[in-house]
Coordinates of C-alpha atoms and ligand atoms in Angstrom, one line a residue:
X1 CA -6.3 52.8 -7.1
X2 CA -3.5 50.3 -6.3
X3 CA -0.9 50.5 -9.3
X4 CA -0.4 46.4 -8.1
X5 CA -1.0 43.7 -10.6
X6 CA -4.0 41.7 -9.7
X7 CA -2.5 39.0 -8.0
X8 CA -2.8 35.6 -10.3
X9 CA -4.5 32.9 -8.4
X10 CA -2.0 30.3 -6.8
X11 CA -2.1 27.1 -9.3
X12 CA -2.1 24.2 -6.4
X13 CA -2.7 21.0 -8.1
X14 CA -2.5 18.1 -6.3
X15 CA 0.4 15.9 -6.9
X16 CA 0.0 13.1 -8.8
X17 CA -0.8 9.9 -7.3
X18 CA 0.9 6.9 -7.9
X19 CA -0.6 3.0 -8.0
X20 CA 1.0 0.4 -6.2
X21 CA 0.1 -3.3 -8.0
X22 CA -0.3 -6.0 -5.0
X23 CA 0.6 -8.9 -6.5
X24 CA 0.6 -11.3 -3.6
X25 CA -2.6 -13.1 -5.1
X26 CA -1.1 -14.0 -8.1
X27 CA 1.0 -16.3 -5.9
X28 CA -2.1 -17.3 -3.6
X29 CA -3.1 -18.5 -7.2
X30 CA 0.4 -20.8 -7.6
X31 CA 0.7 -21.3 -4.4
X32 CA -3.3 -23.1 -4.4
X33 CA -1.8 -26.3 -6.1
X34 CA 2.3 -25.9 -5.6
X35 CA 3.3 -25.1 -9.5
X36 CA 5.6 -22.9 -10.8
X37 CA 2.6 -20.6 -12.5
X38 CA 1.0 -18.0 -12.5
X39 CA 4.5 -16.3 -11.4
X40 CA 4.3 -13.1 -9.5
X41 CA 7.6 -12.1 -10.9
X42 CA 5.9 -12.3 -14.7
X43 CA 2.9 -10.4 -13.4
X44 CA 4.7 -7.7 -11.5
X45 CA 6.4 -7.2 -15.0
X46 CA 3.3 -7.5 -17.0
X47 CA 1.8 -4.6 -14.6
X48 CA 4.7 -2.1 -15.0
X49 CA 4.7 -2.1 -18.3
X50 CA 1.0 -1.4 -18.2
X51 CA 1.5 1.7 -15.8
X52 CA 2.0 0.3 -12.6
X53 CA 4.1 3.2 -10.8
X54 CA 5.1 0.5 -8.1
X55 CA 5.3 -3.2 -7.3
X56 CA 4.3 -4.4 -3.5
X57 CA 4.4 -7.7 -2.2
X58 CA 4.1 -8.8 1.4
X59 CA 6.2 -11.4 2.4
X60 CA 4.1 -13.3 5.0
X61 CA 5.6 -15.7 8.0
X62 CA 3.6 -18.1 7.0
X63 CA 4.5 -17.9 3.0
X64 CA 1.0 -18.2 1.6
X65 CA 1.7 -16.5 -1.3
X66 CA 4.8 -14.7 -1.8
X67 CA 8.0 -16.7 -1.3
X68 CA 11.5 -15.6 -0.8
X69 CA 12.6 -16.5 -3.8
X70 CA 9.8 -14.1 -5.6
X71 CA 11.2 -11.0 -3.8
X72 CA 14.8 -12.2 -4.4
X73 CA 14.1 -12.2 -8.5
X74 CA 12.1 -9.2 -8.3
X75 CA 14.3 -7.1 -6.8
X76 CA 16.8 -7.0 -9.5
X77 CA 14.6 -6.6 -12.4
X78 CA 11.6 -4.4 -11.6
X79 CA 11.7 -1.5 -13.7
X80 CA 9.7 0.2 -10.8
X81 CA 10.6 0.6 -7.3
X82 CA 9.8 -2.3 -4.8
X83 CA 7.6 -2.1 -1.9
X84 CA 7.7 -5.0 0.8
X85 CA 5.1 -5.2 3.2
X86 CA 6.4 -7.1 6.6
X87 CA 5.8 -7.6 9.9
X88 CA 8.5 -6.5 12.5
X89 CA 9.7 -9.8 13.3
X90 CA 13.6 -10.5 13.7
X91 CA 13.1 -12.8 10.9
X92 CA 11.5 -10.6 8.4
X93 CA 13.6 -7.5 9.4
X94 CA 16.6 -9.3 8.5
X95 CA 15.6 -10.4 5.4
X96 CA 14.8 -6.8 4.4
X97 CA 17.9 -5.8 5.7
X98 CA 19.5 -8.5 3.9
X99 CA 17.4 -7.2 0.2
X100 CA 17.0 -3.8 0.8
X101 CA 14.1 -3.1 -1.0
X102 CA 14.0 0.9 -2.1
X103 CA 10.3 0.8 0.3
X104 CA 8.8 -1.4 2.8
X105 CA 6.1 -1.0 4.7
X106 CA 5.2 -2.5 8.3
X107 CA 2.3 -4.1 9.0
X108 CA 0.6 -6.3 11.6
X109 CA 0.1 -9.8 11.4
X110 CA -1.7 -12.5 12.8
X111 CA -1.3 -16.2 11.4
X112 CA -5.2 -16.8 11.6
X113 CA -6.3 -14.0 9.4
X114 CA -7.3 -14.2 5.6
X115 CA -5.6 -10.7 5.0
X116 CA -4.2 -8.1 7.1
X117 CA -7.4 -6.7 9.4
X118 CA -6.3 -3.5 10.7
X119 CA -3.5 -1.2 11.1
X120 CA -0.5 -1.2 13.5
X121 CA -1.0 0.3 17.1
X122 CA 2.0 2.4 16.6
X123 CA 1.0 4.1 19.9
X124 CA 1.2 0.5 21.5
X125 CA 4.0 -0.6 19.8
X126 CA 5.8 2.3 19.7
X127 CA 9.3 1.0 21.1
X128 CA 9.7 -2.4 18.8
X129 CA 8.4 -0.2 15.7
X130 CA 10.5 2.8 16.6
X131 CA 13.6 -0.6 16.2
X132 CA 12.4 -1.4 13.3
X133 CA 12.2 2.0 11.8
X134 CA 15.6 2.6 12.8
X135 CA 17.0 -0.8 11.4
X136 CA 15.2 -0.3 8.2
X137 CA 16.1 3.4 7.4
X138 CA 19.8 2.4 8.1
X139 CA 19.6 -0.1 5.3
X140 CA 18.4 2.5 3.0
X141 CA 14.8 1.3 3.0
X142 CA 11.9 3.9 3.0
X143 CA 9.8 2.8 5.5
X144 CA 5.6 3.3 5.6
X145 CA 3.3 2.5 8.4
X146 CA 0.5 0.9 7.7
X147 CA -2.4 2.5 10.6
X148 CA -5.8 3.1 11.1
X149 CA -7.1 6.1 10.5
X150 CA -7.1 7.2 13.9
X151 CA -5.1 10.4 14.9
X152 CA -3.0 9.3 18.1
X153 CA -1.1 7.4 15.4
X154 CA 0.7 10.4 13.7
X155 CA 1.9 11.4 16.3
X156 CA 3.6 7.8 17.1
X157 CA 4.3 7.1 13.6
X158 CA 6.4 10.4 13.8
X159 CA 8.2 9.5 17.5
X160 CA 8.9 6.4 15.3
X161 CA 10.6 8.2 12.6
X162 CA 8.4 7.0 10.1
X163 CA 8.8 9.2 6.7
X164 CA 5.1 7.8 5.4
X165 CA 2.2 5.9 6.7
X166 CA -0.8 4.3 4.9
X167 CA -3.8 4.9 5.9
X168 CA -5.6 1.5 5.7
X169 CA -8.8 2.0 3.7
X170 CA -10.6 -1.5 4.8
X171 CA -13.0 -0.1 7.0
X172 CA -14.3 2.3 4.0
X173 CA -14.2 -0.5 1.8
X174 CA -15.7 -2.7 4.0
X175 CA -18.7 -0.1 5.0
X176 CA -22.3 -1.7 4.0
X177 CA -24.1 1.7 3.3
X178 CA -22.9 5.0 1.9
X179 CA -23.7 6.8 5.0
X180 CA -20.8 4.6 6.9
X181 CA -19.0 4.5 4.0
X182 CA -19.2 8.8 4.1
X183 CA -18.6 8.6 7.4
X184 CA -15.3 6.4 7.3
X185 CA -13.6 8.5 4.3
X186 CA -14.4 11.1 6.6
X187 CA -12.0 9.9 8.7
X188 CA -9.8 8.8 6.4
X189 CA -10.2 12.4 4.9
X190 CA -9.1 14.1 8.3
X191 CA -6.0 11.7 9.1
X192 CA -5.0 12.0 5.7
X193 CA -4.4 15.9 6.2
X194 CA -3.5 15.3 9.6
X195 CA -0.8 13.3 8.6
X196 CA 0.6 15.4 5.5
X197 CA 0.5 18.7 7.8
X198 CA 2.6 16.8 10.2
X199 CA 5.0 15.9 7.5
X200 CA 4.4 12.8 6.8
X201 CA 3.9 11.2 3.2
X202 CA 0.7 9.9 3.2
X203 CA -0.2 6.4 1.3
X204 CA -3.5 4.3 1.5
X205 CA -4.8 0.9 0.6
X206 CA -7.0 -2.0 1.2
X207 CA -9.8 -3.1 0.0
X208 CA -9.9 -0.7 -2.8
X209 CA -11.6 -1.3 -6.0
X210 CA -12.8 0.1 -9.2
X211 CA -16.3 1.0 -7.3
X212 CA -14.5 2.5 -4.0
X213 CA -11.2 4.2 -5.2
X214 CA -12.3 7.5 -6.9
X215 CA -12.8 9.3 -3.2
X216 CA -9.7 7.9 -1.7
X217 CA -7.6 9.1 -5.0
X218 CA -9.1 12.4 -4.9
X219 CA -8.0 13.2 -1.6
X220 CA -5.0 15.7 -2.5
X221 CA -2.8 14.8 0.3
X222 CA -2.9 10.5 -0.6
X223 CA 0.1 10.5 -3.3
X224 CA -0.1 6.3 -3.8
X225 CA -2.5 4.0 -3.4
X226 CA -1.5 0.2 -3.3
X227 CA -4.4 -2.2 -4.3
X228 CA -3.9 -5.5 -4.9
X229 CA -7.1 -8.1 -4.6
X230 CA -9.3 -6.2 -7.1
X231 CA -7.1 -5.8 -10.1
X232 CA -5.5 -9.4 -10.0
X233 CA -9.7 -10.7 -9.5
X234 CA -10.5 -7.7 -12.6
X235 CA -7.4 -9.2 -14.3
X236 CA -9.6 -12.6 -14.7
X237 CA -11.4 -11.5 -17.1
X238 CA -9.5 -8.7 -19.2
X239 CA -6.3 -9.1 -18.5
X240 CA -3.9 -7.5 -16.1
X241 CA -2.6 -5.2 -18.2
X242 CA -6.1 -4.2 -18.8
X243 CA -7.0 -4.3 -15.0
X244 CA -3.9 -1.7 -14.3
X245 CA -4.6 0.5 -16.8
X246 CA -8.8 0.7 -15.7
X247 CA -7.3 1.1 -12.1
X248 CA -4.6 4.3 -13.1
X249 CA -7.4 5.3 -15.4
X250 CA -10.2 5.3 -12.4
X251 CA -7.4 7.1 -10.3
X252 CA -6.2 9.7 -12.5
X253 CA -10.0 10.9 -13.7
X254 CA -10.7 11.0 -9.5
X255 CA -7.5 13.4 -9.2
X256 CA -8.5 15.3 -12.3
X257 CA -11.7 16.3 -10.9
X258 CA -9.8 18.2 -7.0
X259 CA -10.6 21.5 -7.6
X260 CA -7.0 23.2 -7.3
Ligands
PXP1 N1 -1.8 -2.2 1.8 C1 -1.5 -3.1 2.7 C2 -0.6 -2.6 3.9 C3 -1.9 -4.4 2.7 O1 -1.6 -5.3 3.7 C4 -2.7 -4.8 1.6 C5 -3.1 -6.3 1.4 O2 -1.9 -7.1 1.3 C6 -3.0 -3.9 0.6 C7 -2.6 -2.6 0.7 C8 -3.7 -4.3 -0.6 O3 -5.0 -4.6 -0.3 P1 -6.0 -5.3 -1.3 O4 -5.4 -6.6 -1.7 O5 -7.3 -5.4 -0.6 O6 -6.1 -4.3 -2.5

């Protein structure tokens, strides 16, 4: 009989996830008759005091919601760090240059579309991204991809020298019956651990609400989700420090429950 202590099982829980509060529609609201209120700035404080591990706003060409000015007074006083979503234009590459945000996170954009409608072809795009990337990182900006959940773009994403991506979670969201809906966090299951074997950290978001999120935050390898549509709609009617807390709430019972 071996004389070797029974090995103890390997405690592997999964790390904790973090929630990233949107608050670009907080300015869609402001922004719908050209006041001064609701302020995103307020609300981004509002949501960190009420857990919020992270703040992300997405500076858009076409200013819709967030301004310049919003990301220029959030910057220096959000207790949490500061995630700008852009598009890799000259113009908005030198204003995150010119900021620095701690993370940013580069996404596609097209002027016609209500909100952003897919991921970034980083196989496609790989040379202007890989730019970007570089430009970014050299200002001292974590950057994230925001792609599909399609596997030709780890690799890319990595060529880029990308440290994260996010998977984008719309077309789960967005699925009409639970077998699609299996069937796309499937795939968003399989990038997911595709991604974090390759090294990358691994974000998601869109489209994510309190009915939808508890698969997408129990999959170990997802360490932040950034939702913003939901909680600022959920924030209507309770609140948004309510709306954040029923979000981390959603998300940390969803992580609880990963078998380690
Ligand atoms: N992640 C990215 C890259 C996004 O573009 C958006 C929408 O701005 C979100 C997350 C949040 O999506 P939603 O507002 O649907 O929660």
């Amino acid at each position: 009989m071996s004389t070797t202590p029974a090995a103890t099982p390997a405690c592997r829980l999964p790390a904790p996830i973090r929630l990233g509060v949107n608050i670009d529609h907080v300015g869609t609201l402001r922004q719908a008759r050209g006041t001064d209120y609701p302020d995103p700035v307020e609300a981004a404080l509002l949501a960190a005091a009420a857990g919020a591990d992270g703040i992300t706003l997405h500076l858009r060409e076409d200013r819709r919601h967030i301004q310049d000015h919003d990301l220029e007074r959030l910057l220096p006083r959000s207790p949490v760090p500061v995630n700008l979503e852009l598009a890799a234009t000259p113009e908005m590459l030198a204003i995150a240059c010119r900021l620095k945000p701690p993370h940013a996170c580069l996404v596609p954009e097209r002027r016609e579309e209500r909100t952003t409608e897919g991921g970034l072809d980083v196989v496609a795009g790989r040379r202007a991204i890989a730019q970007a990337c570089a430009r970014l990182s050299d200002a001292g900006v974590a950057v994230a991809l925001f792609v599909d959940p399609d596997p030709r773009q780890i690799e890319a994403a990595l060529a880029c020298g990308a440290p994260q991506v996010e998977i984008n979670t719309g077309r789960y969201a967005e699925a009409l019956t639970a077998a699609a809906q299996g069937e796309r966090l499937a795939e968003v299951a399989a990038f997911a651990r595709a991604a974090r074997a390759a090294g990358l950290e691994v974000h998601a978001g869109h489209g994510l609400n309190l009915d939808n999120v508890g698969p997408v935050a129990a999959l170990p390898e997802v360490v932040e989700l950034n939702i913003g549509h939901s909680i600022v709609a959920r924030a209507l009617y309770v609140g948004l420090p309510a709306a954040v807390a029923e979000m981390r709430r959603a998300m940390a019972e969803a992580r609880a429950a990963v078998p380690a």
